mmCIF file of C-alpha atoms in Angstrom:
data_model
loop_
_atom_site.group_PDB
_atom_site.id
_atom_site.type_symbol
_atom_site.label_atom_id
_atom_site.label_comp_id
_atom_site.label_asym_id
_atom_site.label_seq_id
_atom_site.Cartn_x
_atom_site.Cartn_y
_atom_site.Cartn_z
ATOM 1 C CA MET A 9 90.936 165.313 129.903
ATOM 2 C CA SER A 10 91.110 164.613 126.544
ATOM 3 C CA GLU A 11 88.828 165.074 123.324
ATOM 4 C CA ARG A 12 88.402 161.717 123.441
ATOM 5 C CA THR A 13 87.814 160.216 127.009
ATOM 6 C CA GLN A 14 85.447 163.296 127.041
ATOM 7 C CA TRP A 15 83.739 161.758 123.872
ATOM 8 C CA GLN A 16 83.862 158.480 125.819
ATOM 9 C CA ARG A 17 82.064 160.240 128.608
ATOM 10 C CA ILE A 18 79.493 162.634 126.497
ATOM 11 C CA ALA A 19 78.752 158.902 125.000
ATOM 12 C CA ARG A 20 77.365 156.502 127.336
ATOM 13 C CA ARG A 21 75.930 159.321 128.959
ATOM 14 C CA ILE A 22 73.429 160.587 125.120
ATOM 15 C CA ARG A 23 72.705 157.135 124.025
ATOM 16 C CA VAL A 24 69.461 156.491 125.758
ATOM 17 C CA PRO A 25 67.878 159.788 125.431
ATOM 18 C CA LEU A 26 69.171 159.491 122.224
ATOM 19 C CA GLY A 27 67.647 156.474 121.424
ATOM 20 C CA PHE A 28 64.450 157.821 122.541
ATOM 21 C CA ILE A 29 64.739 160.256 119.814
ATOM 22 C CA PHE A 30 65.492 158.302 116.987
ATOM 23 C CA ALA A 31 62.735 155.906 117.518
ATOM 24 C CA ALA A 32 60.724 158.519 116.677
ATOM 25 C CA VAL A 33 62.042 159.588 113.534
ATOM 26 C CA PHE A 34 62.261 156.458 112.460
ATOM 27 C CA LEU A 35 58.864 155.263 113.000
ATOM 28 C CA TRP A 36 57.982 158.275 110.872
ATOM 29 C CA LEU A 37 60.659 157.534 108.365
ATOM 30 C CA ALA A 38 59.351 154.349 107.774
ATOM 31 C CA ARG A 39 57.815 152.017 105.484
ATOM 32 C CA PRO A 40 57.069 148.794 106.406
ATOM 33 C CA THR A 41 55.879 146.239 104.521
ATOM 34 C CA TRP A 42 54.502 142.885 105.978
ATOM 35 C CA HIS A 43 57.444 141.664 104.001
ATOM 36 C CA THR A 44 60.452 143.724 105.060
ATOM 37 C CA MET A 45 59.391 143.172 108.667
ATOM 38 C CA LEU A 46 58.771 139.180 108.252
ATOM 39 C CA ALA A 47 62.308 138.877 107.150
ATOM 40 C CA SER A 48 62.790 141.188 110.275
ATOM 41 C CA LEU A 49 62.629 138.961 112.528
ATOM 42 C CA LEU A 50 65.832 137.212 111.516
ATOM 43 C CA LEU A 51 67.695 139.591 113.583
ATOM 44 C CA VAL A 52 65.004 140.433 116.492
ATOM 45 C CA VAL A 53 64.184 138.155 117.466
ATOM 46 C CA PRO A 54 67.799 136.454 118.065
ATOM 47 C CA GLY A 55 68.989 140.316 118.984
ATOM 48 C CA VAL A 56 66.157 140.547 121.903
ATOM 49 C CA TRP A 57 67.410 136.775 122.769
ATOM 50 C CA LEU A 58 70.949 136.966 122.804
ATOM 51 C CA ARG A 59 70.542 140.537 124.849
ATOM 52 C CA ALA A 60 67.901 138.626 128.014
ATOM 53 C CA TYR A 61 70.770 135.438 127.520
ATOM 54 C CA ALA A 62 73.498 137.835 128.199
ATOM 55 C CA ALA A 63 71.704 139.842 131.009
ATOM 56 C CA GLY A 64 71.232 136.326 132.410
ATOM 57 C CA TYR A 65 75.034 136.356 133.203
ATOM 58 C CA VAL A 66 76.478 140.107 133.937
ATOM 59 C CA ARG A 67 77.280 141.617 137.466
ATOM 60 C CA LYS A 68 78.250 144.668 136.204
ATOM 61 C CA ASN A 69 80.484 146.621 138.251
ATOM 62 C CA ALA A 70 81.488 143.880 140.103
ATOM 63 C CA GLU A 71 83.121 140.297 138.486
ATOM 64 C CA LEU A 72 84.702 140.244 134.930
ATOM 65 C CA THR A 73 82.393 137.802 133.144
ATOM 66 C CA ARG A 74 83.398 135.796 130.666
ATOM 67 C CA THR A 75 81.068 132.715 130.691
ATOM 68 C CA GLY A 76 77.524 131.885 128.847
ATOM 69 C CA PRO A 77 78.004 134.829 125.634
ATOM 70 C CA TYR A 78 80.720 136.233 127.242
ATOM 71 C CA ALA A 79 82.059 133.188 126.459
ATOM 72 C CA HIS A 80 82.950 134.296 122.518
ATOM 73 C CA THR A 81 81.834 138.243 122.036
ATOM 74 C CA ARG A 82 82.543 140.556 125.071
ATOM 75 C CA ASN A 83 79.556 142.320 123.972
ATOM 76 C CA PRO A 84 77.000 140.565 123.741
ATOM 77 C CA LEU A 85 74.647 143.401 125.028
ATOM 78 C CA TYR A 86 75.813 145.478 123.126
ATOM 79 C CA LEU A 87 75.740 143.661 119.825
ATOM 80 C CA GLY A 88 72.073 142.017 120.864
ATOM 81 C CA SER A 89 71.220 145.746 120.306
ATOM 82 C CA MET A 90 72.420 146.124 117.318
ATOM 83 C CA MET A 91 71.175 143.202 115.313
ATOM 84 C CA ILE A 92 67.888 144.184 116.657
ATOM 85 C CA ALA A 93 67.943 148.164 115.086
ATOM 86 C CA PHE A 94 69.947 146.827 112.358
ATOM 87 C CA GLY A 95 66.489 144.331 111.979
ATOM 88 C CA PHE A 96 64.093 147.570 112.128
ATOM 89 C CA ALA A 97 65.809 148.967 109.806
ATOM 90 C CA ALA A 98 65.584 146.420 107.800
ATOM 91 C CA ALA A 99 61.514 146.418 109.005
ATOM 92 C CA ALA A 100 61.483 150.003 108.055
ATOM 93 C CA ALA A 101 62.916 149.734 104.893
ATOM 94 C CA SER A 102 64.544 152.909 104.005
ATOM 95 C CA TRP A 103 67.974 153.184 102.987
ATOM 96 C CA ILE A 104 68.157 156.996 105.305
ATOM 97 C CA ILE A 105 67.510 154.314 108.080
ATOM 98 C CA LEU A 106 70.449 152.330 108.715
ATOM 99 C CA ILE A 107 72.722 154.964 106.624
ATOM 100 C CA ALA A 108 71.720 156.784 110.197
ATOM 101 C CA LEU A 109 71.451 154.420 111.939
ATOM 102 C CA ALA A 110 75.350 153.136 110.577
ATOM 103 C CA ILE A 111 76.113 156.286 112.267
ATOM 104 C CA LEU A 112 75.145 156.055 115.271
ATOM 105 C CA PHE A 113 76.203 153.341 116.309
ATOM 106 C CA ALA A 114 80.029 154.123 114.821
ATOM 107 C CA ALA A 115 79.881 157.699 117.005
ATOM 108 C CA ILE A 116 77.553 156.653 120.241
ATOM 109 C CA TYR A 117 78.700 152.783 120.525
ATOM 110 C CA LEU A 118 82.422 152.349 119.986
ATOM 111 C CA PRO A 119 83.449 155.345 121.896
ATOM 112 C CA THR A 120 81.151 153.741 124.810
ATOM 113 C CA ILE A 121 82.680 150.427 124.695
ATOM 114 C CA ARG A 122 86.065 152.095 124.833
ATOM 115 C CA SER A 123 84.916 153.446 127.691
ATOM 116 C CA GLU A 124 83.869 150.618 129.740
ATOM 117 C CA GLU A 125 86.950 148.514 128.751
ATOM 118 C CA MET A 126 88.805 151.290 130.046
ATOM 119 C CA TYR A 127 86.883 150.857 133.440
ATOM 120 C CA LEU A 128 87.326 146.451 132.918
ATOM 121 C CA ARG A 129 90.990 146.745 132.201
ATOM 122 C CA GLU A 130 90.804 148.962 135.316
ATOM 123 C CA HIS A 131 89.520 147.793 138.188
ATOM 124 C CA PHE A 132 89.329 143.499 136.746
ATOM 125 C CA PRO A 133 93.003 141.829 136.377
ATOM 126 C CA GLY A 134 92.374 139.066 133.685
ATOM 127 C CA PHE A 135 90.784 141.570 131.141
ATOM 128 C CA ASP A 136 93.934 142.146 129.603
ATOM 129 C CA GLU A 137 93.830 139.161 129.216
ATOM 130 C CA TYR A 138 90.547 137.783 128.284
ATOM 131 C CA ALA A 139 90.337 140.694 126.093
ATOM 132 C CA LYS A 140 92.599 138.467 123.862
ATOM 133 C CA ASN A 141 90.620 135.810 123.626
ATOM 134 C CA VAL A 142 86.905 137.093 122.983
ATOM 135 C CA PRO A 143 86.191 139.585 120.208
ATOM 136 C CA ARG A 144 85.211 143.008 121.396
ATOM 137 C CA LEU A 145 81.880 142.670 119.469
ATOM 138 C CA LEU A 146 80.981 140.163 116.338
ATOM 139 C CA PRO A 147 81.652 136.617 117.757
ATOM 140 C CA ARG A 148 83.559 133.646 117.765
ATOM 141 C CA LEU A 149 81.958 130.446 117.582
ATOM 142 C CA ALA A 150 83.539 128.185 119.563
ATOM 143 C CA ALA A 151 84.002 129.727 123.946
ATOM 144 C CA ALA A 152 87.458 131.021 124.168
ATOM 145 C CA PRO A 153 89.960 128.619 126.293
ATOM 146 C CA THR A 154 90.304 130.942 128.546
ATOM 147 C CA ALA A 155 86.075 130.864 129.386
ATOM 148 C CA ASP A 156 84.877 130.402 132.492
ATOM 149 C CA VAL A 157 82.748 128.000 131.876
ATOM 150 C CA SER A 158 81.467 127.311 135.834
ATOM 151 C CA GLY A 159 78.435 130.613 135.322
ATOM 152 C CA SER A 160 75.161 129.562 133.944
ATOM 153 C CA PHE A 161 72.151 132.455 133.509
ATOM 154 C CA SER A 162 71.001 133.774 136.527
ATOM 155 C CA SER A 163 67.496 134.749 136.604
ATOM 156 C CA LYS A 164 66.642 136.732 139.106
ATOM 157 C CA LEU A 165 69.575 137.901 137.202
ATOM 158 C CA TYR A 166 68.648 139.013 134.061
ATOM 159 C CA LEU A 167 64.614 140.306 136.315
ATOM 160 C CA HIS A 168 67.504 142.681 137.692
ATOM 161 C CA HIS A 169 68.662 144.230 135.035
ATOM 162 C CA ARG A 170 65.474 144.658 133.383
ATOM 163 C CA GLU A 171 66.477 142.903 130.098
ATOM 164 C CA TYR A 172 62.303 141.587 129.513
ATOM 165 C CA ASN A 173 61.695 145.316 128.226
ATOM 166 C CA ALA A 174 63.603 144.916 125.200
ATOM 167 C CA SER A 175 61.206 142.529 124.580
ATOM 168 C CA MET A 176 58.652 144.529 124.998
ATOM 169 C CA GLY A 177 60.702 147.393 122.724
ATOM 170 C CA ALA A 178 59.984 144.906 120.198
ATOM 171 C CA ILE A 179 56.562 144.455 120.501
ATOM 172 C CA ALA A 180 55.574 147.778 120.227
ATOM 173 C CA ILE A 181 57.682 149.114 117.607
ATOM 174 C CA TYR A 182 56.663 145.796 115.345
ATOM 175 C CA ALA A 183 52.900 147.281 116.457
ATOM 176 C CA ALA A 184 53.523 150.714 115.832
ATOM 177 C CA LEU A 185 55.061 149.286 112.494
ATOM 178 C CA ALA A 186 51.830 147.879 111.395
ATOM 179 C CA ALA A 187 49.564 150.464 112.496
ATOM 180 C CA ARG A 188 51.628 152.003 110.481
ATOM 181 C CA LEU A 189 50.988 150.111 107.501
ATOM 182 C CA LEU A 190 47.097 149.220 107.798
ATOM 183 C CA PHE A 191 46.165 152.878 108.987
ATOM 184 C CA PHE A 192 48.971 155.766 107.458
ATOM 185 C CA LYS A 193 49.146 154.457 104.058
ATOM 186 C CA ARG A 194 51.188 157.198 102.448
#
């Protein structure tokens, strides 16, 4: 197994626990203001919406999803996560958090995405054609010409993937930032 493949496996396993550790450090380093928290909504709200929207389309490991947001970006869930994370970095008003976040995404999410693409390429014959037409992360404005337009949003899939946790997490982080602002001024 190559070093790259080994790191991809490790990155997939540590990304969630590392996220919780980063959240604790985030709250410790954060220097929010009401203005930065309000401005952060411009990224956090669309990020939460994108994750919710994408979760209603994806059937993980069962099919190559090419409809809904997957017709615009191959990784709408990760894009939504990045929007949420960078939105909260803006709320925190900390360059340290912003730089650490960029490094974490490059070190953890890019290898994870590549690893998932290897899996999709092996299991779904249409992946290479899909990848030619749909960008990895930054979305195209119009749906890919090869997009599957037959799919529709499924609230059952949304609930199955428990994507409501992203909304609850965002609310909890805003509550923690507000509490920090109100009760723990430095």
